[in-house]
Coordinates of C-alpha atoms in Angstrom, one line a residue:
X1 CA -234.8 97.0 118.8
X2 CA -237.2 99.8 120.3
X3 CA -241.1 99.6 120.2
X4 CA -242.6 100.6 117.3
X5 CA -240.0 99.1 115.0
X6 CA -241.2 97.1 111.9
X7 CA -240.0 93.4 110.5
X8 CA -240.5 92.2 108.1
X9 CA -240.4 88.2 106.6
X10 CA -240.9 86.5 103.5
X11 CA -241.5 83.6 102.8
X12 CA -240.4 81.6 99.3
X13 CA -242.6 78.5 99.7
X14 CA -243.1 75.7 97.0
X15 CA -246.8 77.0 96.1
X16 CA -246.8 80.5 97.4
X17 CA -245.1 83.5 98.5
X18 CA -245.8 85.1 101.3
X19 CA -245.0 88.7 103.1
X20 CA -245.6 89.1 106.7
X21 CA -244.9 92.6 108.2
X22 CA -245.5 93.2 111.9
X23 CA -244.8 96.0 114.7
X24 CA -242.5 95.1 117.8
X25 CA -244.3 95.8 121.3
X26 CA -243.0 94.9 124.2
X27 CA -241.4 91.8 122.5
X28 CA -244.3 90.7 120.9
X29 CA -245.3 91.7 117.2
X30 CA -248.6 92.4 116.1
X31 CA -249.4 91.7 112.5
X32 CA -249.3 95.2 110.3
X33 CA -249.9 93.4 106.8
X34 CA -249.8 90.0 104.9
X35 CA -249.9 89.8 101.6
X36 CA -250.0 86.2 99.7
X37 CA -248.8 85.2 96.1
X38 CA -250.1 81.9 94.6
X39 CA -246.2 81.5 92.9
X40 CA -246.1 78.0 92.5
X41 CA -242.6 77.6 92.0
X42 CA -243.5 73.9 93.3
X43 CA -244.7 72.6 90.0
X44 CA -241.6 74.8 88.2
X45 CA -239.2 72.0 88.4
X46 CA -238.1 70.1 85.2
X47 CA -237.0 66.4 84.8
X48 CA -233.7 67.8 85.5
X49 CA -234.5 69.2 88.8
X50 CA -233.9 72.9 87.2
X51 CA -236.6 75.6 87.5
X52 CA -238.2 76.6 84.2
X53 CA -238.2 80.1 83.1
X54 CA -241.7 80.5 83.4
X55 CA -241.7 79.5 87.3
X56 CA -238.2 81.6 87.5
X57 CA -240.5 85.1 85.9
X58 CA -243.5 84.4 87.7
X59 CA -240.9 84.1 91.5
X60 CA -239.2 87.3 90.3
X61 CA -242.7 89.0 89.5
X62 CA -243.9 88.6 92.6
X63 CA -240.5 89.4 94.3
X64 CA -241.2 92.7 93.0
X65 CA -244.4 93.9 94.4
X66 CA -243.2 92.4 97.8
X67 CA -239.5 94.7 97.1
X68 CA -241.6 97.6 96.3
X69 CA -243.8 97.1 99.8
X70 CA -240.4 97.1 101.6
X71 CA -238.6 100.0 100.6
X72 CA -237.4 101.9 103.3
X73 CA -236.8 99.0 105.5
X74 CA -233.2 98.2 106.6
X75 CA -231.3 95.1 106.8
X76 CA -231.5 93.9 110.1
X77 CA -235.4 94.3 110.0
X78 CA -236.3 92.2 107.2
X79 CA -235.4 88.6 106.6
X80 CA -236.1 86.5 103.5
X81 CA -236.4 82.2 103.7
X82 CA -236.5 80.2 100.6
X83 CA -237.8 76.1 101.3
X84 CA -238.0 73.2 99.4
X85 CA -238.1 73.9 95.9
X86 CA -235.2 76.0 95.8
X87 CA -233.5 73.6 98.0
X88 CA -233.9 71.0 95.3
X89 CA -233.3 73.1 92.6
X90 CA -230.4 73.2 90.6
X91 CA -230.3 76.1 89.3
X92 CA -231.1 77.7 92.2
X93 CA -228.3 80.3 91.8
X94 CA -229.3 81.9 88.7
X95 CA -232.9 82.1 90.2
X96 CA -231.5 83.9 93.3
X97 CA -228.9 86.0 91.8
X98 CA -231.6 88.3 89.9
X99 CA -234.3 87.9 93.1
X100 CA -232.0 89.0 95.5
X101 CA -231.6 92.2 93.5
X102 CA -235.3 92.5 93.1
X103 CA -236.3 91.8 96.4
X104 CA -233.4 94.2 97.7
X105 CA -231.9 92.0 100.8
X106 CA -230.9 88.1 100.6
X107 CA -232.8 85.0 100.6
X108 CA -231.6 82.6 102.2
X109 CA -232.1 79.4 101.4
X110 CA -232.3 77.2 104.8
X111 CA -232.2 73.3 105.9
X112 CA -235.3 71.5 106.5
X113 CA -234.7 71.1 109.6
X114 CA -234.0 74.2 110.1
X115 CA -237.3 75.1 108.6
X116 CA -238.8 72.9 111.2
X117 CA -237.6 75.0 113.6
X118 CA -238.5 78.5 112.3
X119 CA -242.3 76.7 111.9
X120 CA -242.4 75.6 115.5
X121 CA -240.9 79.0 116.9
X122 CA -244.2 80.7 115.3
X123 CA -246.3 78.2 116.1
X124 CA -245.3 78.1 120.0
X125 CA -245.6 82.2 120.1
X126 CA -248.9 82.1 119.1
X127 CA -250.1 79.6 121.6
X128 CA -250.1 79.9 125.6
X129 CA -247.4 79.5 127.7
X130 CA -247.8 75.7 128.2
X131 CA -246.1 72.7 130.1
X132 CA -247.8 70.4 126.9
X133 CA -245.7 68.8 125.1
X134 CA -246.3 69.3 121.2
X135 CA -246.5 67.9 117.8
X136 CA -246.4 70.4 115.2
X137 CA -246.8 69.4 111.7
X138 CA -246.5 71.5 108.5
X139 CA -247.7 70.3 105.4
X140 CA -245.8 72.5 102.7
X141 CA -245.8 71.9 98.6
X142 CA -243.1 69.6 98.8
X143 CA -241.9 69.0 102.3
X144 CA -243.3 67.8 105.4
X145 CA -242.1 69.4 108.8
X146 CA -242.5 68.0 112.5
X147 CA -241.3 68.9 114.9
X148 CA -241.6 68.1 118.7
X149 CA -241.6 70.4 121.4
X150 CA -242.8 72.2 124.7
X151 CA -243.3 75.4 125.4
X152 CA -240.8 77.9 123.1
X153 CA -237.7 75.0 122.5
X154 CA -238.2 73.0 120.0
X155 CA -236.9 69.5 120.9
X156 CA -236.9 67.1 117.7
X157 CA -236.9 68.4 114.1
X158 CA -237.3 66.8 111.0
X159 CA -238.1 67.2 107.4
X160 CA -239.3 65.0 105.2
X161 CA -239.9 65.6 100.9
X162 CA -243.2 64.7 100.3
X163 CA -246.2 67.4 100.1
X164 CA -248.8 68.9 98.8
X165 CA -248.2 70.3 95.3
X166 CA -245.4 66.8 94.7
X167 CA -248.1 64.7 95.6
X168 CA -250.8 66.6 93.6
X169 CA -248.3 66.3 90.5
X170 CA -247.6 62.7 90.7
X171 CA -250.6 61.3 92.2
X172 CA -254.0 63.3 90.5
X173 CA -251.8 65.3 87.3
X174 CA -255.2 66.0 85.6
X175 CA -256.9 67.0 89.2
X176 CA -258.9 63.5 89.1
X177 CA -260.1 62.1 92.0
X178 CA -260.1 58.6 92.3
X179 CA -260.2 55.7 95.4
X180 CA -256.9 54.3 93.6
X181 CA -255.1 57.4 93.4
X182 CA -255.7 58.6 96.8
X183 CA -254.6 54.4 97.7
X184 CA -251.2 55.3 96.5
X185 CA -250.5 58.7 96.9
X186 CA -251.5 57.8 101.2
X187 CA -249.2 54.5 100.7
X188 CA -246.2 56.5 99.1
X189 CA -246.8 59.1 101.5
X190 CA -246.0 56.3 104.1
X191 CA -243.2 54.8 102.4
X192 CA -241.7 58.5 103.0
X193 CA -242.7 59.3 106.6
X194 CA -242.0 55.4 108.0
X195 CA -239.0 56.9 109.9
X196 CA -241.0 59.0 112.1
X197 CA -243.2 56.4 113.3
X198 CA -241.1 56.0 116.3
X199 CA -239.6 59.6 116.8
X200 CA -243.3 61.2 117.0
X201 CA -244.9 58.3 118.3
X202 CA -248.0 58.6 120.7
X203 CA -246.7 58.7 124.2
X204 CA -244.3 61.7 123.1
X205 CA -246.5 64.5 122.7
X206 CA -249.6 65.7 124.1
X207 CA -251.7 67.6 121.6
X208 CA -251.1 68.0 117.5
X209 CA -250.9 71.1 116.2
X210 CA -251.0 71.6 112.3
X211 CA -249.2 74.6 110.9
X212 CA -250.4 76.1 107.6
X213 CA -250.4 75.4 104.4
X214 CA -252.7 72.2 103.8
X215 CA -253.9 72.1 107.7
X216 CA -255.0 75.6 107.4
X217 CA -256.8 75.0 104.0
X218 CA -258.4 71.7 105.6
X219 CA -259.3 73.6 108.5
X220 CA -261.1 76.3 106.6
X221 CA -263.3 73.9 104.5
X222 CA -264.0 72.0 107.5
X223 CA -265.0 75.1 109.5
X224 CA -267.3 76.1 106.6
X225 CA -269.0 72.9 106.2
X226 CA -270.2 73.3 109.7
X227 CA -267.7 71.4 112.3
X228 CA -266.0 72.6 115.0
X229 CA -263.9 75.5 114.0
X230 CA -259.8 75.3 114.3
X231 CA -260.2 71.4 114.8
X232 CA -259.5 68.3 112.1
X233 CA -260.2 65.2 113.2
X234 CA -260.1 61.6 111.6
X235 CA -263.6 61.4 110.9
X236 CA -263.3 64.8 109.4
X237 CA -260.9 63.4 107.4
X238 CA -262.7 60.9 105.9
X239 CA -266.2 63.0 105.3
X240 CA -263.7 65.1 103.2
X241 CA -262.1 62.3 101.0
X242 CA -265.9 61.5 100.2
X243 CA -266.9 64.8 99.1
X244 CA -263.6 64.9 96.9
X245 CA -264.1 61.4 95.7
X246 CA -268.0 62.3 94.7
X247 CA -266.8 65.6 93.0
X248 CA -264.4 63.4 90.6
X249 CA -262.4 66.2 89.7
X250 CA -261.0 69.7 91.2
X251 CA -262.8 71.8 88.7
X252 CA -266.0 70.1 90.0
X253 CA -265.3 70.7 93.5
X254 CA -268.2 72.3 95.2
X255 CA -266.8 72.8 98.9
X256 CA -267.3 76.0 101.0
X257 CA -264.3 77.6 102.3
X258 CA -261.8 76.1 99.6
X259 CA -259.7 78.8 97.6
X260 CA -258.7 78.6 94.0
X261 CA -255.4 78.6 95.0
X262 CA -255.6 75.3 96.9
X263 CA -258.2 73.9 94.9
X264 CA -255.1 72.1 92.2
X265 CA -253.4 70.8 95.1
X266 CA -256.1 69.8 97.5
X267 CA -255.5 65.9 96.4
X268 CA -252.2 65.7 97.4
X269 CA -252.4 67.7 100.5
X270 CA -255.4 65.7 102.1
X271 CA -253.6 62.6 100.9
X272 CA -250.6 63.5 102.8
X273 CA -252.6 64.6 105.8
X274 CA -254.2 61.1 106.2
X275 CA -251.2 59.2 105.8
X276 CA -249.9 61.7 108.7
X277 CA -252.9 61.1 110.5
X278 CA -253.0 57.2 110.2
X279 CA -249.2 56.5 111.2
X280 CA -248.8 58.4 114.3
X281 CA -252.2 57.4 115.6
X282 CA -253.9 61.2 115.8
X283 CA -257.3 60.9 116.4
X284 CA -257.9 65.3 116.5
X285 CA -255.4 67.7 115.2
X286 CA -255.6 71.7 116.1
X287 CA -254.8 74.4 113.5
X288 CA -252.6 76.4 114.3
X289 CA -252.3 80.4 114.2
X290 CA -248.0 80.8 113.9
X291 CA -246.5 79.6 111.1
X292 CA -242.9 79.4 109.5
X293 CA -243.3 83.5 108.4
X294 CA -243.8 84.2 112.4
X295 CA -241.0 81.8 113.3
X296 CA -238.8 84.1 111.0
X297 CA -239.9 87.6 112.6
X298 CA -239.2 86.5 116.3
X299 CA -235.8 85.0 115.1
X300 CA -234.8 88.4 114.0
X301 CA -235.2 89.1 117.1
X302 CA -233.0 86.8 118.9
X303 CA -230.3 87.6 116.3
X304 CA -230.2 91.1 117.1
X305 CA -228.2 90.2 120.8
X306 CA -225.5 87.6 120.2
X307 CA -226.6 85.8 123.3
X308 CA -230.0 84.9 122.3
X309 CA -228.7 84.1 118.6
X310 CA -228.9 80.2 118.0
X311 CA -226.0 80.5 116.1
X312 CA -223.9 81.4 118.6
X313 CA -225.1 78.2 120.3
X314 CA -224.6 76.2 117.4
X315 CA -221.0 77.2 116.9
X316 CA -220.1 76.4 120.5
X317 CA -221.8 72.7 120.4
X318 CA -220.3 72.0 117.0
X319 CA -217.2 73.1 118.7
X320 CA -217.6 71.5 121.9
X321 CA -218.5 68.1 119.5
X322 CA -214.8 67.9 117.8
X323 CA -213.0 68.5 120.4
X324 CA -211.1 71.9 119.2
X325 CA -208.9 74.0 121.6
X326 CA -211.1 76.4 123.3
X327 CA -208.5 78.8 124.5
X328 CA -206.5 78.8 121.2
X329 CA -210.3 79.9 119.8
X330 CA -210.4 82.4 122.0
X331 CA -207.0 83.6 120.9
X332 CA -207.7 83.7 117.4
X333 CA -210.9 84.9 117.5
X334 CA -209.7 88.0 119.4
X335 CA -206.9 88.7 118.0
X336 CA -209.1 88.2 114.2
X337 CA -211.6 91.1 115.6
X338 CA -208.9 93.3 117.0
X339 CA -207.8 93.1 112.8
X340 CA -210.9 93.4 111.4
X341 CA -211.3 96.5 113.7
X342 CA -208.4 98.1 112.8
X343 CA -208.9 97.4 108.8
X344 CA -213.1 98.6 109.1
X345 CA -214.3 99.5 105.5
X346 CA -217.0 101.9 104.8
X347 CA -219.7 99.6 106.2
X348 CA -222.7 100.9 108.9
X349 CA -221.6 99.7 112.3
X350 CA -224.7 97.1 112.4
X351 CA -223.0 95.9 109.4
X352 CA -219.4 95.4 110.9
X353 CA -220.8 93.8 114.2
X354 CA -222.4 91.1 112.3
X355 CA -219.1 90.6 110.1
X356 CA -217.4 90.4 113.6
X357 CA -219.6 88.0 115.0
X358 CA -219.5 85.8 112.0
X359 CA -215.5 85.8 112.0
X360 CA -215.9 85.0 115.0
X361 CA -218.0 82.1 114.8
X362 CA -215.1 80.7 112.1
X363 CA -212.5 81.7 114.3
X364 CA -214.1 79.3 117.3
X365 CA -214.4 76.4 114.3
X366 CA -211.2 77.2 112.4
X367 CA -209.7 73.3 114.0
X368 CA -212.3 71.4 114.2
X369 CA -211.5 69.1 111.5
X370 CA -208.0 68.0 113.3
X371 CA -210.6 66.0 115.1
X372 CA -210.7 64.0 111.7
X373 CA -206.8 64.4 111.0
X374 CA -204.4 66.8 111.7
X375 CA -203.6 66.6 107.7
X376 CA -205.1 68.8 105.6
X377 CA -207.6 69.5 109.1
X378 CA -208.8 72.8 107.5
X379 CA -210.9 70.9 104.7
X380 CA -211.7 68.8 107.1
X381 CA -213.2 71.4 109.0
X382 CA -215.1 72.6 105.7
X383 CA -216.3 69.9 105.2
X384 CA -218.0 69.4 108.4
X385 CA -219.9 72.8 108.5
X386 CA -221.2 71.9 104.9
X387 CA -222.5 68.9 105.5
X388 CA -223.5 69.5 109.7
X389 CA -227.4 70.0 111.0
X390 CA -226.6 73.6 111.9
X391 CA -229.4 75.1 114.1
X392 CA -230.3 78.4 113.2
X393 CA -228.1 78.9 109.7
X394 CA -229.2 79.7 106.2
X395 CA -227.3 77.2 103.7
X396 CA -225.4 79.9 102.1
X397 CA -224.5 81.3 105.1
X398 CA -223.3 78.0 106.3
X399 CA -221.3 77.5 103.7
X400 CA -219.4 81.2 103.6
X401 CA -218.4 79.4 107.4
X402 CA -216.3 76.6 105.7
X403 CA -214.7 78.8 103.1
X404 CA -213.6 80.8 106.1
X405 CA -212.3 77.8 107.8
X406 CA -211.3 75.8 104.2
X407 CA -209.0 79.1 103.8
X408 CA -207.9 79.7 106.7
X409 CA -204.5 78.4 105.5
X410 CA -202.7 77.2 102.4
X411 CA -203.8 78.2 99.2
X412 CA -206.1 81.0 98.3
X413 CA -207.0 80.3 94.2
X414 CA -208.8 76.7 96.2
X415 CA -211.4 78.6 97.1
X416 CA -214.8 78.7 95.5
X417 CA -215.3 82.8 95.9
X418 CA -215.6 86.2 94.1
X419 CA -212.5 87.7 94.9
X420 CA -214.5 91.4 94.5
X421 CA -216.3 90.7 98.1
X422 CA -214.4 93.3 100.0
X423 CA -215.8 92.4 103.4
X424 CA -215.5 88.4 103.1
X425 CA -211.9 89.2 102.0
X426 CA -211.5 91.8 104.8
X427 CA -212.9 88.4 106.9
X428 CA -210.5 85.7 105.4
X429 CA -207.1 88.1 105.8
X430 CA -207.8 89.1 108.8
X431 CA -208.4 85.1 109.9
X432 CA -205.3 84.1 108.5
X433 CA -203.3 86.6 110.2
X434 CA -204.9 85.8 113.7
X435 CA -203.8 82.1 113.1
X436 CA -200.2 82.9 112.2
X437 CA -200.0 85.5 114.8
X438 CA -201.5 83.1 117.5
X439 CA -198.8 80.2 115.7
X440 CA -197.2 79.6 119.0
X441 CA -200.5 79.1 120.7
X442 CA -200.0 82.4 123.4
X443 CA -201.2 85.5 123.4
X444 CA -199.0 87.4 120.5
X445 CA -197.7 90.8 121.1
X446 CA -199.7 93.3 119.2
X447 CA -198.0 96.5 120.4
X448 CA -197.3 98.4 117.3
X449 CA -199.3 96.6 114.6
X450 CA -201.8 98.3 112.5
X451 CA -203.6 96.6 109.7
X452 CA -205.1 99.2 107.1
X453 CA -207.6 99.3 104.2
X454 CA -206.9 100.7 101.3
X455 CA -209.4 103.2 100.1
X456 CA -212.0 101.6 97.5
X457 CA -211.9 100.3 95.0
X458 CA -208.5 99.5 95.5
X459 CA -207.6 96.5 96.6
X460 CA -204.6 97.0 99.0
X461 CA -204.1 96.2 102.8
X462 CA -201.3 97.2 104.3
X463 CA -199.8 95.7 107.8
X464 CA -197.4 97.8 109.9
X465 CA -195.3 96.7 112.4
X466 CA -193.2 98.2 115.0
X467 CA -189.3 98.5 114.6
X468 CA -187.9 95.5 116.2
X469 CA -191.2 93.3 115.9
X470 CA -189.5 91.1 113.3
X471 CA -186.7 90.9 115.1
X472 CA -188.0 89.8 118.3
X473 CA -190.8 87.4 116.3
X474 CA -188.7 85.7 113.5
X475 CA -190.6 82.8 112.8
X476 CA -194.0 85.3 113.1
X477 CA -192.0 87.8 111.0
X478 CA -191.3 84.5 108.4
X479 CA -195.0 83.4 108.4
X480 CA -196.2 86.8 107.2
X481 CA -194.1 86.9 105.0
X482 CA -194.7 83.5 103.0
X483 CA -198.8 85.2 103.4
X484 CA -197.8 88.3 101.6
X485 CA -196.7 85.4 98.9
X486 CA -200.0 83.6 98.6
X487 CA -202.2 86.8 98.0
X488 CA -199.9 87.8 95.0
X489 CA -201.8 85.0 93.5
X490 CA -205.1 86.7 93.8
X491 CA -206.4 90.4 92.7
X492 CA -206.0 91.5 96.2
X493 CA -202.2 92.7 97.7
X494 CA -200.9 92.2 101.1
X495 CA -198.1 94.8 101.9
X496 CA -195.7 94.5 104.9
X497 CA -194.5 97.9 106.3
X498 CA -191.8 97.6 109.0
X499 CA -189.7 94.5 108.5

């Protein structure tokens, strides 16, 4: 990307929206505009774990005015997380269907871990190149992240489900404040975080930083009421639970520096805060500047050179992990791109790299489930990448990987797709050709073959061969013939031209 260019991020969290736009410089990027939506989509989940329609509207609303703000931008400089909430939700498909329209590019909807991640990548790039080694915590509506970590690599990530608008639900649902309610919400709190008590204990990190969301709106009162600015500490902590404890309720909060929007979920957040506070033993927490929007923007950058990319990274240590044949990967993959090449659709060249890449990436992971058992290794395989802690991948994006590995052979009607997404189909047939042609597990001769398109919206592709392939490559010649076979069960037709 040159200087000058402009990314964008946004940010779906459980109690607001948020829009970060910024302007590359010399590989750092310098805030343009923020805007922030009070959404809270948080409090929008039923007993069924299903988003209402009101919480749905008031997301898409403000999905609007952020789609509206981005016009003109392009793909590859705008990127769109979703958290929590639509991580639990159920429904979270029919929500996303219509807001992916609205907002104009895809949301993707990412691990918490994951989000831990993104959070500590924005945190670290707004701090000074450091040999500390950090704590960063993130207290969001309804997840807690910390992570551990020094200088720009985040070491240890976790997630946990318990935050600020949850707790502010269950804990003080009319927005009273009382000594028993803040008791149990800081004892459940600890029931849900006991696990990190040893991973983030004391001895592993140097200095706490607190990203966000309830840190920042702690921060702010505290900085208000007169103490040191940027810094919570335990006493703070305390003074704070008295003011809220004397005020009784939210409405009669009386607190400089708090905002509306906080103001409903300010029980649950300091509740939360305290419990973190109390069992890892911080004594003085910093607030910091990055958050999980920044993390976002300088991950588009490392996306944009397949060396930088975390995925990339991922894919080879998932690979590395079961064991799969790193040259036959390499076969396949190669031969896969040399197809997809060959059969390019009307898409922008940006567009077809990042298809390349990601058949790729299922190519190098096509055999990883023979690690499990050879039978049936390919739902295995899918299996694995929907259920593995995949650095650096959106959920949905993870699991487009296993339906490119889960049909890579056998049947096609098995699998869990829209058969009117030219490109992933583009991605599977030109997957499944790669593995038959790379069957003996050599290089295959691919003097003469041509794999073409057929011009939209049809839905034709057409592989030529050279006279005398077939006859030199029978059981090749066999194996493509039996694929021709399987997509005659599907709205898409395979023709063989030469044998």
């Amino acid at each position: 990307m040159q200087n000058g260019t402009l990314l964008a991020a946004v940010d779906l969290g459980s109690n607001s929206f948020r829009l970060e736009i910024g302007r590359l410089d010399h590989n750092r990027i310098h805030r343009i505009e923020y805007l922030k939506e009070t959404v809270r989509q948080g409090n929008g989940l039923d007993d069924d774990r299903n988003l209402t329609p009101e919480a749905m509207q008031r997301g898409w609303d403000c999905l609007a005015r952020f789609g509206e703000r981005l016009a003109g931008f392009k793909k590859n400089q705008v990127r769109a997380v979703a958290t929590q909430t639509l991580r639990e939700a159920r429904n979270r498909d029919e929500f996303l269907l219509r807001a992916n329209k609205i907002l104009g590019f895809q949301i993707d909807v990412i691990p918490g871990r994951e989000e831990a991640r993104l959070i500590y990548q924005g945190v670290a790039h707004h701090l000074p190149q450091s040999s500390e080694r950090r704590l960063v915590v993130d207290i969001g509506g309804r997840s807690t992240e910390m992570i551990l970590g020094k200088d720009l690599q985040a070491n240890i990530t976790e997630s946990y489900r318990v935050g600020s608008v949850a707790w502010s639900m269950r804990y003080f649902p009319a927005g009273h404040f009382t000594a028993r309610a803040f008791e149990s919400a800081e004892i459940a709190a600890k029931a849900v975080l006991d696990e990190a008590v040893n991973v983030y204990r004391q001895d592993a990190w140097d200095v706490a930083y607190g990203s966000s969301g309830t840190i920042g709106a702690v921060s702010d009162i505290l900085t208000a009421s007169g103490f040191t600015p940027g810094l919570v500490t335990k006493d703070n902590l305390d003074w704070l639970l008295d003011r809220l404890l004397k005020a009784q309720s939210a409405d009669r909060l009386k607190l400089e520096g708090i905002k509306d929007d906080r103001r409903s979920v300010i029980g649950g957040g300091v509740s939360v805060l305290r419990a973190v506070f109390d069992l890892l033993g911080i004594d003085r927490m910093h607030a910091a500047q990055g958050a999980l929007r920044h993390g976002v923007l300088y991950d588009l950058l490392d996306r944009e050179l397949d060396q930088t990319d975390l995925r990339s990274t991922t894919v080879l240590r998932l690979a590395n992990k079961f064991e799969a044949d790193g040259a036959q990967a390499l076969r396949v993959s190669k031969v896969a791109k040399t197809l997809f090449t060959m059969a390019r659709s009307a898409q922008p060249a940006a567009e077809s790299e990042a298809l390349q890449r990601k058949l790729s990436w299922a190519a190098q992971l096509h055999e990883i489930g023979s690690q499990i058992s050879h039978s049936d290794y390919h739902k295995h395989g899918a299996y694995i990448l929907d259920n593995a802690d995949a650095p650096g991948f959106a959920l949905p994006e993870l699991h487009r990987l296993s339906l490119l590995v889960l049909g890579h052979r056998g049947k096609l009607r098995k699998l869990e797709l829209r058969f009117d997404d030219r490109f992933f189909i583009q991605q599977l047939l030109c997957l499944r050709l790669s593995v038959i042609l790379c069957h003996a597990r050599r290089e295959p001769d691919l003097k003469g073959l041509q794999l073409e398109s057929g011009a939209e919206p049809g839905r034709l592709f057409v592989l030529k061969c050279r006279a005398g392939w077939a006859e030199a490559f029978p059981q090749s010649a066999y194996l493509l013939q039996e694929e021709v076979l399987a997509w005659q069960k599907t709205p898409w037709t395979l023709v063989l031209s030469g044998l």
